[in-house]
mmCIF file of C-alpha atoms in Angstrom:
data_model
loop_
_atom_site.group_PDB
_atom_site.id
_atom_site.type_symbol
_atom_site.label_atom_id
_atom_site.label_comp_id
_atom_site.label_asym_id
_atom_site.label_seq_id
_atom_site.Cartn_x
_atom_site.Cartn_y
_atom_site.Cartn_z
ATOM 1 C CA MET A 892 -24.913 -49.296 -181.790
ATOM 2 C CA ARG A 893 -25.523 -52.958 -183.201
ATOM 3 C CA ARG A 894 -25.825 -50.870 -186.534
ATOM 4 C CA GLU A 895 -22.565 -49.248 -185.371
ATOM 5 C CA TRP A 896 -20.183 -52.040 -185.032
ATOM 6 C CA LEU A 897 -20.884 -54.346 -187.713
ATOM 7 C CA ILE A 898 -20.419 -51.022 -190.410
ATOM 8 C CA SER A 899 -17.059 -50.692 -187.983
ATOM 9 C CA LEU A 900 -15.999 -55.154 -188.377
ATOM 10 C CA ALA A 901 -17.255 -54.576 -192.235
ATOM 11 C CA ILE A 902 -14.136 -51.659 -192.269
ATOM 12 C CA THR A 903 -11.870 -53.771 -190.445
ATOM 13 C CA LEU A 904 -12.036 -56.809 -192.356
ATOM 14 C CA GLY A 905 -12.083 -55.204 -196.109
ATOM 15 C CA THR A 906 -8.520 -53.547 -194.512
ATOM 16 C CA GLY A 907 -7.130 -56.758 -193.839
ATOM 17 C CA LEU A 908 -8.554 -58.065 -196.945
ATOM 18 C CA LEU A 909 -6.066 -55.437 -199.251
ATOM 19 C CA VAL A 910 -3.239 -55.632 -196.601
ATOM 20 C CA TRP A 911 -3.336 -59.557 -198.031
ATOM 21 C CA VAL A 912 -4.180 -59.188 -201.532
ATOM 22 C CA MET A 913 -2.978 -56.602 -203.058
ATOM 23 C CA PRO A 914 1.081 -57.583 -202.250
ATOM 24 C CA GLN A 915 0.063 -60.582 -203.750
ATOM 25 C CA LEU A 916 -1.228 -58.710 -207.034
ATOM 26 C CA ALA A 917 1.863 -57.116 -207.237
ATOM 27 C CA ILE A 918 4.127 -59.797 -207.099
ATOM 28 C CA ALA A 919 2.165 -61.131 -209.476
ATOM 29 C CA TRP A 920 2.163 -57.936 -211.685
ATOM 30 C CA ILE A 921 6.048 -58.227 -211.044
ATOM 31 C CA LEU A 922 6.431 -61.849 -212.278
ATOM 32 C CA LEU A 923 4.661 -61.126 -215.725
ATOM 33 C CA GLY A 924 5.684 -58.436 -216.418
ATOM 34 C CA SER A 925 9.248 -59.792 -216.368
ATOM 35 C CA GLY A 926 8.670 -62.908 -217.597
ATOM 36 C CA ALA A 927 9.114 -65.968 -215.138
ATOM 37 C CA PHE A 928 5.380 -66.470 -215.198
ATOM 38 C CA VAL A 929 5.751 -67.108 -218.610
ATOM 39 C CA VAL A 930 8.801 -69.951 -217.515
ATOM 40 C CA LEU A 931 7.518 -70.777 -214.623
ATOM 41 C CA LEU A 932 3.799 -72.010 -216.777
ATOM 42 C CA GLU A 933 6.442 -73.583 -219.341
ATOM 43 C CA ASN A 934 7.983 -76.188 -216.240
ATOM 44 C CA THR A 935 4.956 -77.296 -215.209
ATOM 45 C CA GLN A 936 3.609 -78.114 -218.586
ATOM 46 C CA ARG A 937 7.098 -80.165 -219.300
ATOM 47 C CA GLN A 938 6.754 -81.562 -216.147
ATOM 48 C CA ALA A 939 3.503 -83.187 -217.031
ATOM 49 C CA GLN A 940 4.916 -84.026 -219.695
ATOM 50 C CA ARG A 941 7.842 -85.851 -218.778
ATOM 51 C CA THR A 942 4.898 -87.313 -215.985
ATOM 52 C CA LEU A 943 2.999 -88.427 -218.889
ATOM 53 C CA SER A 944 6.133 -89.829 -221.022
ATOM 54 C CA VAL A 945 6.752 -92.290 -218.399
ATOM 55 C CA ARG A 946 3.442 -93.659 -218.421
ATOM 56 C CA LEU A 947 3.858 -94.430 -220.782
ATOM 57 C CA GLU A 948 6.699 -95.929 -221.659
ATOM 58 C CA ASP A 949 5.484 -97.954 -218.766
ATOM 59 C CA ALA A 950 2.206 -98.723 -219.996
ATOM 60 C CA ARG A 951 4.597 -99.537 -223.621
ATOM 61 C CA LYS A 952 6.507 -102.056 -222.050
ATOM 62 C CA GLN A 953 3.111 -103.718 -220.231
ATOM 63 C CA ASN A 954 1.511 -104.357 -223.376
ATOM 64 C CA THR A 955 5.422 -105.233 -224.037
ATOM 65 C CA LEU A 956 5.463 -107.972 -222.149
ATOM 66 C CA GLN A 957 1.940 -109.394 -221.927
ATOM 67 C CA GLU A 958 1.995 -109.797 -225.592
ATOM 68 C CA ARG A 959 5.038 -111.489 -225.351
ATOM 69 C CA ASN A 960 3.563 -114.337 -222.620
ATOM 70 C CA ILE A 961 0.633 -114.479 -224.776
ATOM 71 C CA ALA A 962 2.813 -115.410 -227.766
ATOM 72 C CA MET A 963 4.337 -118.008 -225.006
ATOM 73 C CA LYS A 964 1.911 -119.397 -224.279
ATOM 74 C CA SER A 965 0.559 -120.148 -227.721
ATOM 75 C CA ARG A 966 4.126 -121.299 -229.114
ATOM 76 C CA GLN A 967 3.120 -123.916 -226.287
ATOM 77 C CA LEU A 968 -0.236 -124.274 -226.784
ATOM 78 C CA GLU A 969 0.941 -125.095 -230.533
ATOM 79 C CA THR A 970 3.646 -127.423 -229.449
ATOM 80 C CA ILE A 971 1.435 -129.558 -227.335
ATOM 81 C CA VAL A 972 -1.062 -130.108 -230.006
ATOM 82 C CA VAL A 973 1.425 -130.395 -232.505
ATOM 83 C CA ASN A 974 2.737 -133.681 -230.480
ATOM 84 C CA LEU A 975 -0.246 -135.063 -228.903
ATOM 85 C CA PRO A 976 0.160 -138.709 -230.042
ATOM 86 C CA PHE A 977 -4.235 -138.639 -231.118
ATOM 87 C CA PRO A 978 -6.061 -136.540 -233.352
ATOM 88 C CA PHE A 979 -6.915 -133.504 -231.805
ATOM 89 C CA ALA A 980 -8.507 -129.616 -233.587
ATOM 90 C CA LEU A 981 -9.648 -126.448 -232.001
ATOM 91 C CA MET A 982 -12.481 -124.925 -233.326
ATOM 92 C CA ASP A 983 -13.586 -121.750 -233.263
ATOM 93 C CA THR A 984 -17.082 -119.371 -232.687
ATOM 94 C CA HIS A 985 -16.827 -119.565 -236.757
ATOM 95 C CA GLY A 986 -16.326 -123.182 -237.666
ATOM 96 C CA GLU A 987 -13.339 -122.957 -238.494
ATOM 97 C CA LEU A 988 -10.343 -125.755 -237.507
ATOM 98 C CA VAL A 989 -7.937 -122.879 -236.350
ATOM 99 C CA LEU A 990 -5.358 -125.876 -234.701
ATOM 100 C CA THR A 991 -4.810 -129.325 -235.665
ATOM 101 C CA ASN A 992 -2.082 -131.361 -235.526
ATOM 102 C CA ASP A 993 -0.466 -134.229 -238.161
ATOM 103 C CA PRO A 994 -2.954 -137.099 -236.584
ATOM 104 C CA PHE A 995 -5.714 -135.193 -237.249
ATOM 105 C CA LEU A 996 -5.129 -134.645 -240.603
ATOM 106 C CA ARG A 997 -4.871 -137.626 -241.918
ATOM 107 C CA PHE A 998 -8.373 -137.065 -241.201
ATOM 108 C CA VAL A 999 -8.077 -134.269 -244.157
ATOM 109 C CA GLU A 1000 -8.843 -136.360 -247.676
ATOM 110 C CA LYS A 1001 -7.151 -133.246 -249.536
ATOM 111 C CA GLU A 1002 -5.656 -130.377 -248.329
ATOM 112 C CA THR A 1003 -8.111 -126.804 -247.906
ATOM 113 C CA HIS A 1004 -7.497 -123.723 -245.821
ATOM 114 C CA PRO A 1005 -9.217 -122.265 -244.457
ATOM 115 C CA LEU A 1006 -10.686 -125.197 -242.983
ATOM 116 C CA MET A 1007 -13.743 -125.435 -242.037
ATOM 117 C CA TYR A 1008 -16.344 -127.377 -239.945
ATOM 118 C CA ASP A 1009 -18.496 -128.929 -242.583
ATOM 119 C CA SER A 1010 -15.822 -128.726 -245.758
ATOM 120 C CA PRO A 1011 -15.747 -131.877 -248.604
ATOM 121 C CA VAL A 1012 -12.490 -133.234 -247.139
ATOM 122 C CA PHE A 1013 -13.900 -135.015 -244.500
ATOM 123 C CA HIS A 1014 -15.226 -137.966 -244.211
ATOM 124 C CA PRO A 1015 -19.107 -137.735 -243.963
ATOM 125 C CA GLU A 1016 -19.412 -139.971 -240.196
ATOM 126 C CA LEU A 1017 -16.771 -137.023 -239.514
ATOM 127 C CA ARG A 1018 -17.911 -133.999 -240.914
ATOM 128 C CA ALA A 1019 -21.320 -134.842 -239.550
ATOM 129 C CA PHE A 1020 -19.372 -135.556 -236.006
ATOM 130 C CA ILE A 1021 -17.709 -131.583 -236.432
ATOM 131 C CA ARG A 1022 -21.004 -129.921 -237.656
ATOM 132 C CA ASN A 1023 -23.160 -130.893 -234.489
ATOM 133 C CA ALA A 1024 -20.374 -129.950 -232.333
ATOM 134 C CA PHE A 1025 -20.381 -126.297 -234.155
ATOM 135 C CA ILE A 1026 -24.103 -125.695 -233.929
ATOM 136 C CA LYS A 1027 -25.052 -128.010 -230.202
ATOM 137 C CA GLU A 1028 -21.709 -126.021 -228.757
ATOM 138 C CA SER A 1029 -22.299 -128.760 -225.909
ATOM 139 C CA THR A 1030 -20.550 -132.403 -225.116
ATOM 140 C CA LEU A 1031 -20.409 -135.067 -227.119
ATOM 141 C CA ILE A 1032 -19.152 -138.529 -227.449
ATOM 142 C CA LYS A 1033 -19.192 -141.208 -230.291
ATOM 143 C CA ALA A 1034 -17.478 -143.516 -231.472
ATOM 144 C CA PHE A 1035 -17.418 -144.637 -235.530
ATOM 145 C CA ASN A 1036 -13.814 -146.375 -237.688
ATOM 146 C CA LEU A 1037 -12.188 -144.161 -239.288
ATOM 147 C CA ASN A 1038 -8.720 -145.270 -241.880
ATOM 148 C CA ALA A 1039 -9.445 -149.347 -240.430
ATOM 149 C CA THR A 1040 -8.918 -147.160 -237.068
ATOM 150 C CA ASP A 1041 -11.902 -146.866 -233.834
ATOM 151 C CA TYR A 1042 -12.333 -144.116 -232.305
ATOM 152 C CA GLN A 1043 -13.734 -142.827 -229.525
ATOM 153 C CA ALA A 1044 -14.231 -138.451 -230.222
ATOM 154 C CA TYR A 1045 -14.851 -135.951 -227.706
ATOM 155 C CA ALA A 1046 -15.813 -132.514 -228.416
ATOM 156 C CA VAL A 1047 -15.710 -129.529 -224.959
ATOM 157 C CA PRO A 1048 -17.227 -126.458 -226.152
ATOM 158 C CA VAL A 1049 -14.466 -124.217 -224.480
ATOM 159 C CA PHE A 1050 -15.965 -121.027 -222.235
ATOM 160 C CA ASP A 1051 -15.143 -117.303 -222.071
ATOM 161 C CA LYS A 1052 -16.060 -115.417 -218.765
ATOM 162 C CA SER A 1053 -19.740 -117.632 -219.895
ATOM 163 C CA ARG A 1054 -19.429 -116.627 -223.606
ATOM 164 C CA TYR A 1055 -18.756 -119.353 -225.842
ATOM 165 C CA ALA A 1056 -15.186 -119.570 -227.175
ATOM 166 C CA GLY A 1057 -14.883 -122.593 -229.316
ATOM 167 C CA CYS A 1058 -14.173 -126.173 -229.459
ATOM 168 C CA LEU A 1059 -11.807 -128.784 -228.723
ATOM 169 C CA LEU A 1060 -12.052 -132.455 -230.412
ATOM 170 C CA MET A 1061 -10.032 -135.180 -229.720
ATOM 171 C CA PHE A 1062 -10.023 -138.345 -231.622
ATOM 172 C CA LEU A 1063 -8.701 -141.171 -229.114
ATOM 173 C CA ASP A 1064 -7.493 -144.933 -230.519
ATOM 174 C CA ILE A 1065 -9.564 -147.744 -229.005
ATOM 175 C CA THR A 1066 -9.002 -150.938 -231.080
ATOM 176 C CA GLN A 1067 -7.261 -152.152 -228.467
ATOM 177 C CA ILE A 1068 -9.326 -151.740 -225.991
ATOM 178 C CA LEU A 1069 -12.589 -153.085 -228.682
ATOM 179 C CA GLU A 1070 -9.941 -155.741 -229.619
ATOM 180 C CA GLY A 1071 -10.107 -156.790 -225.941
ATOM 181 C CA GLU A 1072 -13.305 -156.790 -226.033
ATOM 182 C CA ARG A 1073 -13.870 -159.058 -228.689
ATOM 183 C CA MET A 1074 -11.294 -161.049 -227.575
ATOM 184 C CA GLN A 1075 -12.277 -161.475 -223.770
ATOM 185 C CA LYS A 1076 -15.833 -162.467 -225.517
ATOM 186 C CA ARG A 1077 -14.491 -164.811 -227.792
ATOM 187 C CA PHE A 1078 -12.353 -166.458 -225.239
ATOM 188 C CA ILE A 1079 -15.184 -167.040 -223.542
ATOM 189 C CA ALA A 1080 -17.588 -168.790 -225.598
ATOM 190 C CA ASP A 1081 -14.801 -170.546 -226.953
ATOM 191 C CA ALA A 1082 -14.078 -171.230 -223.202
ATOM 192 C CA SER A 1083 -17.905 -172.317 -222.549
ATOM 193 C CA HIS A 1084 -18.073 -174.712 -225.512
ATOM 194 C CA GLU A 1085 -14.855 -176.754 -225.078
ATOM 195 C CA LEU A 1086 -16.353 -177.517 -221.658
ATOM 196 C CA LYS A 1087 -19.116 -178.146 -222.706
ATOM 197 C CA THR A 1088 -18.156 -181.078 -224.930
ATOM 198 C CA PRO A 1089 -16.408 -183.511 -222.769
ATOM 199 C CA LEU A 1090 -19.806 -182.800 -219.925
ATOM 200 C CA SER A 1091 -22.497 -183.384 -222.839
ATOM 201 C CA ALA A 1092 -19.689 -186.828 -223.288
ATOM 202 C CA ILE A 1093 -19.531 -187.458 -220.126
ATOM 203 C CA LEU A 1094 -23.818 -186.839 -218.977
ATOM 204 C CA GLY A 1095 -24.691 -189.105 -222.340
ATOM 205 C CA MET A 1096 -22.593 -192.293 -221.135
ATOM 206 C CA ILE A 1097 -23.686 -191.258 -217.526
ATOM 207 C CA GLU A 1098 -27.324 -191.502 -218.874
ATOM 208 C CA ILE A 1099 -27.232 -194.964 -220.893
ATOM 209 C CA LEU A 1100 -25.496 -196.314 -217.514
ATOM 210 C CA ASN A 1101 -28.212 -195.175 -215.538
ATOM 211 C CA ARG A 1102 -30.878 -196.865 -217.771
ATOM 212 C CA PRO A 1103 -32.588 -200.114 -215.163
ATOM 213 C CA ASN A 1104 -33.085 -202.475 -217.830
ATOM 214 C CA PHE A 1105 -28.967 -201.565 -218.903
ATOM 215 C CA ASN A 1106 -26.319 -205.042 -218.556
ATOM 216 C CA ASP A 1107 -23.901 -204.468 -221.293
ATOM 217 C CA GLU A 1108 -21.075 -205.290 -218.972
ATOM 218 C CA ALA A 1109 -18.873 -204.750 -222.219
ATOM 219 C CA THR A 1110 -20.258 -201.357 -223.050
ATOM 220 C CA ARG A 1111 -19.695 -199.937 -219.171
ATOM 221 C CA ILE A 1112 -16.406 -200.653 -219.248
ATOM 222 C CA GLU A 1113 -15.757 -198.970 -222.300
ATOM 223 C CA PHE A 1114 -18.230 -195.786 -220.836
ATOM 224 C CA GLN A 1115 -16.582 -195.411 -217.495
ATOM 225 C CA SER A 1116 -12.825 -195.311 -219.347
ATOM 226 C CA GLN A 1117 -13.972 -192.615 -221.570
ATOM 227 C CA ILE A 1118 -16.002 -190.813 -219.077
ATOM 228 C CA GLU A 1119 -12.508 -190.882 -217.181
ATOM 229 C CA SER A 1120 -10.794 -188.956 -220.324
ATOM 230 C CA GLU A 1121 -12.999 -186.798 -220.665
ATOM 231 C CA ALA A 1122 -13.402 -185.724 -216.938
ATOM 232 C CA ARG A 1123 -8.787 -185.452 -216.967
ATOM 233 C CA ARG A 1124 -9.286 -183.744 -220.435
ATOM 234 C CA MET A 1125 -12.210 -180.952 -218.641
ATOM 235 C CA ASP A 1126 -8.738 -180.909 -215.998
ATOM 236 C CA THR A 1127 -6.505 -179.742 -217.579
ATOM 237 C CA ILE A 1128 -8.912 -177.279 -219.978
ATOM 238 C CA ILE A 1129 -9.620 -175.549 -216.143
ATOM 239 C CA GLN A 1130 -5.984 -175.629 -215.411
ATOM 240 C CA ASP A 1131 -5.331 -174.018 -218.140
ATOM 241 C CA LEU A 1132 -7.378 -171.785 -218.091
ATOM 242 C CA THR A 1133 -6.498 -170.134 -214.842
ATOM 243 C CA VAL A 1134 -2.753 -170.979 -216.321
ATOM 244 C CA LEU A 1135 -4.163 -168.200 -218.972
ATOM 245 C CA SER A 1136 -6.026 -166.317 -216.254
ATOM 246 C CA ARG A 1137 -2.908 -165.487 -213.605
ATOM 247 C CA LEU A 1138 -1.399 -163.912 -217.336
ATOM 248 C CA SER A 1139 -3.835 -162.087 -217.999
ATOM 249 C CA ALA A 1140 -3.842 -160.556 -214.763
ATOM 250 C CA GLN A 1141 -0.326 -160.371 -215.045
ATOM 251 C CA LYS A 1142 -0.583 -162.149 -211.635
ATOM 252 C CA VAL A 1143 2.076 -164.450 -212.406
ATOM 253 C CA LEU A 1144 5.564 -164.040 -211.036
ATOM 254 C CA LEU A 1145 8.649 -164.970 -212.169
ATOM 255 C CA SER A 1146 11.655 -166.936 -210.267
ATOM 256 C CA PRO A 1147 14.172 -166.807 -212.426
ATOM 257 C CA VAL A 1148 17.628 -168.591 -212.238
ATOM 258 C CA ARG A 1149 21.053 -170.252 -213.558
ATOM 259 C CA ALA A 1150 19.737 -172.964 -215.365
ATOM 260 C CA ASN A 1151 21.212 -175.984 -217.307
ATOM 261 C CA LEU A 1152 18.954 -175.848 -221.183
ATOM 262 C CA HIS A 1153 20.304 -179.017 -220.961
ATOM 263 C CA HIS A 1154 19.312 -180.591 -218.179
ATOM 264 C CA LEU A 1155 16.054 -178.654 -218.408
ATOM 265 C CA ILE A 1156 14.738 -179.931 -221.184
ATOM 266 C CA GLN A 1157 15.738 -183.656 -221.386
ATOM 267 C CA SER A 1158 13.486 -183.255 -217.745
ATOM 268 C CA ALA A 1159 10.187 -182.237 -220.002
ATOM 269 C CA TYR A 1160 11.430 -184.860 -222.434
ATOM 270 C CA ARG A 1161 11.624 -187.270 -219.604
ATOM 271 C CA PRO A 1162 8.198 -188.505 -219.156
ATOM 272 C CA LEU A 1163 7.376 -187.915 -222.536
ATOM 273 C CA ARG A 1164 9.621 -191.119 -223.767
ATOM 274 C CA PRO A 1165 7.316 -193.633 -223.571
ATOM 275 C CA THR A 1166 5.213 -191.984 -225.522
ATOM 276 C CA PHE A 1167 7.758 -190.879 -228.273
ATOM 277 C CA GLU A 1168 8.313 -195.221 -228.252
ATOM 278 C CA ALA A 1169 4.715 -196.310 -228.630
ATOM 279 C CA ARG A 1170 4.238 -193.181 -231.885
ATOM 280 C CA ASP A 1171 8.135 -195.126 -233.367
ATOM 281 C CA ASN A 1172 9.064 -190.825 -233.096
ATOM 282 C CA ARG A 1173 13.255 -190.771 -232.116
ATOM 283 C CA PHE A 1174 14.378 -187.774 -230.241
ATOM 284 C CA GLU A 1175 17.475 -185.349 -230.485
ATOM 285 C CA LEU A 1176 18.990 -182.799 -228.302
ATOM 286 C CA LEU A 1177 21.653 -180.867 -230.231
ATOM 287 C CA VAL A 1178 22.347 -178.856 -226.755
ATOM 288 C CA ASP A 1179 25.233 -177.752 -225.269
ATOM 289 C CA GLU A 1180 26.098 -179.743 -222.000
ATOM 290 C CA SER A 1181 27.423 -176.588 -219.888
ATOM 291 C CA LEU A 1182 24.995 -173.763 -221.757
ATOM 292 C CA MET A 1183 23.580 -171.972 -219.151
ATOM 293 C CA VAL A 1184 20.150 -169.699 -218.932
ATOM 294 C CA SER A 1185 18.302 -167.188 -216.771
ATOM 295 C CA VAL A 1186 14.521 -168.773 -216.751
ATOM 296 C CA ASP A 1187 12.091 -169.849 -213.701
ATOM 297 C CA VAL A 1188 12.305 -173.447 -214.092
ATOM 298 C CA GLU A 1189 9.187 -174.783 -213.190
ATOM 299 C CA LYS A 1190 7.952 -172.613 -216.070
ATOM 300 C CA MET A 1191 10.488 -173.085 -218.583
ATOM 301 C CA HIS A 1192 9.305 -176.631 -218.347
ATOM 302 C CA GLN A 1193 5.969 -176.090 -218.722
ATOM 303 C CA VAL A 1194 7.152 -174.632 -222.410
ATOM 304 C CA PHE A 1195 9.367 -177.654 -223.616
ATOM 305 C CA THR A 1196 6.441 -180.140 -222.189
ATOM 306 C CA ASN A 1197 4.348 -178.049 -224.236
ATOM 307 C CA LEU A 1198 5.832 -177.516 -227.013
ATOM 308 C CA LEU A 1199 7.257 -182.011 -227.265
ATOM 309 C CA THR A 1200 3.573 -182.669 -226.723
ATOM 310 C CA ASN A 1201 3.120 -180.855 -229.028
ATOM 311 C CA ALA A 1202 4.741 -182.109 -232.224
ATOM 312 C CA LEU A 1203 4.031 -185.890 -231.068
ATOM 313 C CA LYS A 1204 0.397 -184.871 -231.724
ATOM 314 C CA PHE A 1205 1.158 -184.471 -235.458
ATOM 315 C CA THR A 1206 4.251 -186.802 -235.729
ATOM 316 C CA GLU A 1207 4.177 -190.334 -236.255
ATOM 317 C CA HIS A 1208 7.115 -192.556 -237.185
ATOM 318 C CA GLY A 1209 9.607 -189.124 -237.511
ATOM 319 C CA LEU A 1210 12.308 -187.186 -235.883
ATOM 320 C CA VAL A 1211 11.764 -184.561 -233.101
ATOM 321 C CA GLN A 1212 14.670 -181.779 -232.497
ATOM 322 C CA ILE A 1213 15.940 -178.820 -229.795
ATOM 323 C CA LYS A 1214 18.702 -177.462 -231.330
ATOM 324 C CA ALA A 1215 20.016 -174.041 -229.504
ATOM 325 C CA VAL A 1216 22.933 -171.481 -230.985
ATOM 326 C CA VAL A 1217 23.983 -168.332 -228.328
ATOM 327 C CA SER A 1218 23.794 -164.907 -231.322
ATOM 328 C CA ASN A 1219 23.497 -161.428 -230.595
ATOM 329 C CA GLY A 1220 23.466 -161.819 -226.420
ATOM 330 C CA TYR A 1221 20.311 -164.386 -227.115
ATOM 331 C CA CYS A 1222 19.605 -167.010 -226.739
ATOM 332 C CA VAL A 1223 17.681 -169.376 -230.280
ATOM 333 C CA ILE A 1224 16.144 -172.399 -229.788
ATOM 334 C CA ASP A 1225 14.520 -174.433 -232.563
ATOM 335 C CA VAL A 1226 12.328 -177.327 -231.527
ATOM 336 C CA ILE A 1227 11.224 -178.826 -235.149
ATOM 337 C CA ASP A 1228 9.130 -182.145 -236.537
ATOM 338 C CA SER A 1229 8.681 -184.640 -239.818
ATOM 339 C CA GLY A 1230 5.026 -184.392 -238.783
ATOM 340 C CA VAL A 1231 1.917 -183.219 -240.546
ATOM 341 C CA GLY A 1232 3.282 -179.267 -240.621
ATOM 342 C CA ILE A 1233 0.723 -176.641 -240.510
ATOM 343 C CA ALA A 1234 -0.736 -174.106 -243.835
ATOM 344 C CA LEU A 1235 0.072 -171.012 -244.129
ATOM 345 C CA GLU A 1236 -2.885 -169.356 -243.475
ATOM 346 C CA ASP A 1237 -3.036 -170.923 -240.212
ATOM 347 C CA GLN A 1238 0.150 -170.265 -239.030
ATOM 348 C CA LYS A 1239 -0.876 -166.552 -237.870
ATOM 349 C CA TYR A 1240 -3.440 -168.214 -235.539
ATOM 350 C CA ILE A 1241 -1.034 -170.365 -233.983
ATOM 351 C CA PHE A 1242 -0.298 -169.036 -230.152
ATOM 352 C CA ASP A 1243 -4.550 -168.222 -230.574
ATOM 353 C CA ARG A 1244 -6.906 -169.664 -227.606
ATOM 354 C CA PHE A 1245 -8.528 -172.529 -228.373
ATOM 355 C CA TYR A 1246 -7.271 -172.023 -231.591
ATOM 356 C CA ARG A 1247 -6.484 -175.561 -233.611
ATOM 357 C CA VAL A 1248 -5.424 -176.505 -236.771
ATOM 358 C CA ASP A 1249 -7.307 -179.713 -237.158
ATOM 359 C CA PRO A 1250 -9.853 -179.889 -233.992
ATOM 360 C CA SER A 1251 -11.379 -183.718 -234.973
ATOM 361 C CA ARG A 1252 -7.321 -184.360 -234.136
ATOM 362 C CA HIS A 1253 -6.875 -182.678 -231.681
ATOM 363 C CA ARG A 1254 -9.781 -183.085 -229.266
ATOM 364 C CA ALA A 1255 -9.146 -187.081 -229.488
ATOM 365 C CA SER A 1256 -5.393 -186.618 -228.628
ATOM 366 C CA GLY A 1257 -6.695 -184.999 -225.056
ATOM 367 C CA GLY A 1258 -5.420 -181.185 -225.889
ATOM 368 C CA SER A 1259 -7.360 -178.142 -224.500
ATOM 369 C CA GLY A 1260 -6.266 -175.568 -226.976
ATOM 370 C CA LEU A 1261 -4.248 -173.757 -224.825
ATOM 371 C CA GLY A 1262 -0.725 -175.056 -224.614
ATOM 372 C CA LEU A 1263 0.663 -172.849 -227.351
ATOM 373 C CA ALA A 1264 -1.391 -170.422 -226.183
ATOM 374 C CA ILE A 1265 0.357 -170.765 -222.588
ATOM 375 C CA VAL A 1266 3.569 -170.976 -223.816
ATOM 376 C CA LYS A 1267 3.855 -167.350 -225.675
ATOM 377 C CA SER A 1268 2.716 -166.214 -222.257
ATOM 378 C CA PHE A 1269 5.389 -167.348 -220.611
ATOM 379 C CA ILE A 1270 7.928 -166.433 -222.721
ATOM 380 C CA THR A 1271 6.950 -163.237 -223.349
ATOM 381 C CA ALA A 1272 6.856 -162.955 -219.452
ATOM 382 C CA HIS A 1273 10.627 -163.249 -219.713
ATOM 383 C CA LYS A 1274 11.034 -161.124 -222.745
ATOM 384 C CA GLY A 1275 11.310 -163.477 -224.999
ATOM 385 C CA GLU A 1276 9.877 -164.358 -229.014
ATOM 386 C CA ILE A 1277 8.684 -167.373 -230.414
ATOM 387 C CA SER A 1278 7.633 -168.242 -233.641
ATOM 388 C CA VAL A 1279 6.505 -170.852 -236.144
ATOM 389 C CA SER A 1280 7.826 -171.554 -239.468
ATOM 390 C CA SER A 1281 6.059 -174.414 -241.228
ATOM 391 C CA VAL A 1282 5.944 -176.093 -244.572
ATOM 392 C CA LEU A 1283 2.482 -178.101 -244.799
ATOM 393 C CA GLY A 1284 3.548 -181.863 -244.999
ATOM 394 C CA GLN A 1285 7.357 -181.488 -244.025
ATOM 395 C CA GLY A 1286 7.329 -180.511 -240.373
ATOM 396 C CA SER A 1287 7.018 -177.368 -238.489
ATOM 397 C CA THR A 1288 9.730 -175.079 -236.479
ATOM 398 C CA PHE A 1289 9.098 -173.209 -233.096
ATOM 399 C CA THR A 1290 11.400 -170.620 -232.753
ATOM 400 C CA ILE A 1291 12.292 -169.362 -228.976
ATOM 401 C CA LYS A 1292 14.557 -166.574 -228.572
ATOM 402 C CA LEU A 1293 15.696 -165.616 -224.887
ATOM 403 C CA PRO A 1294 18.416 -162.664 -223.439
ATOM 404 C CA ILE A 1295 20.549 -163.821 -221.700
#
């Protein structure tokens, strides 16, 4: 019974399948016979080709856009590198310097292509630094002097997905920094020496005065006078050092006002008049009494006091003159003396701290050796300029240019 049921079910399913398949086969046979099936295949192929062409065109456009972006970024990078104010180079994985700027090319003694890490056209010390950067593939820092310039050199490796891709070479000019450090050390040494000299003299005289058997009244009076003089000199040095320290730290603020230049110079000369007369020096002030300038009165009073004091120290039985004219938006002031003058080799150092043309004579006058340095600092703070011209044995002229 069950077998008969299964046979009946198979016959039924077979009949149904033939009923569904035969029409489909008939339709396919008809289409094939009429050529419509070929057309259908061709349309399908064309549609696939169009789709592929669109995708290829989109990919081409995307690739072109990426190439343009890369080219633009390359130009931007090259522009940045070329305009960097310090020597810069990019070295690839083969040791070729593929990107450099003009400051870096000044290190090259002879033009050569390609420019490699071990090219003989480099200074030996520079070539060794670039070679180490290429071989070690790590950050390097080295200071050296090239073409009379002090550089701090940096080699910075570049990585792309953790793989070494080249090295950046940078050279920073540290000449001014090192010169500042040298000046600071020299300044400290000079200041210590200047303070030690009067201090040693004071201690020596005190030691003599404190001896049990000392009873020379005349010497005691003389030593007391010298001790007072040396103490005042130390005080002057300390005050001048304080002024220069504030100027160096840019802590001195100017309070400019419109001031009468003639009156300002007169106020600086008045306390010095007895000294002028004692040294038989004449003073002439050739400045228009109506000339006005924008200055910090206190600072400029010290400028003229220092310049007049300096002229007095090196002028005897002579003439000290101050002239002023207005030219091209500046007030040009000349402080002229007929003293001993300054040798040409000394003139470029005359505004340095503690520099003395005649050390023994200058110390005897009680000067700190900082007066002209302070003058220059105050003039610079006023955005002005000061210079000196002198002929040995014929006097000196200090010229100040102040903006009106």
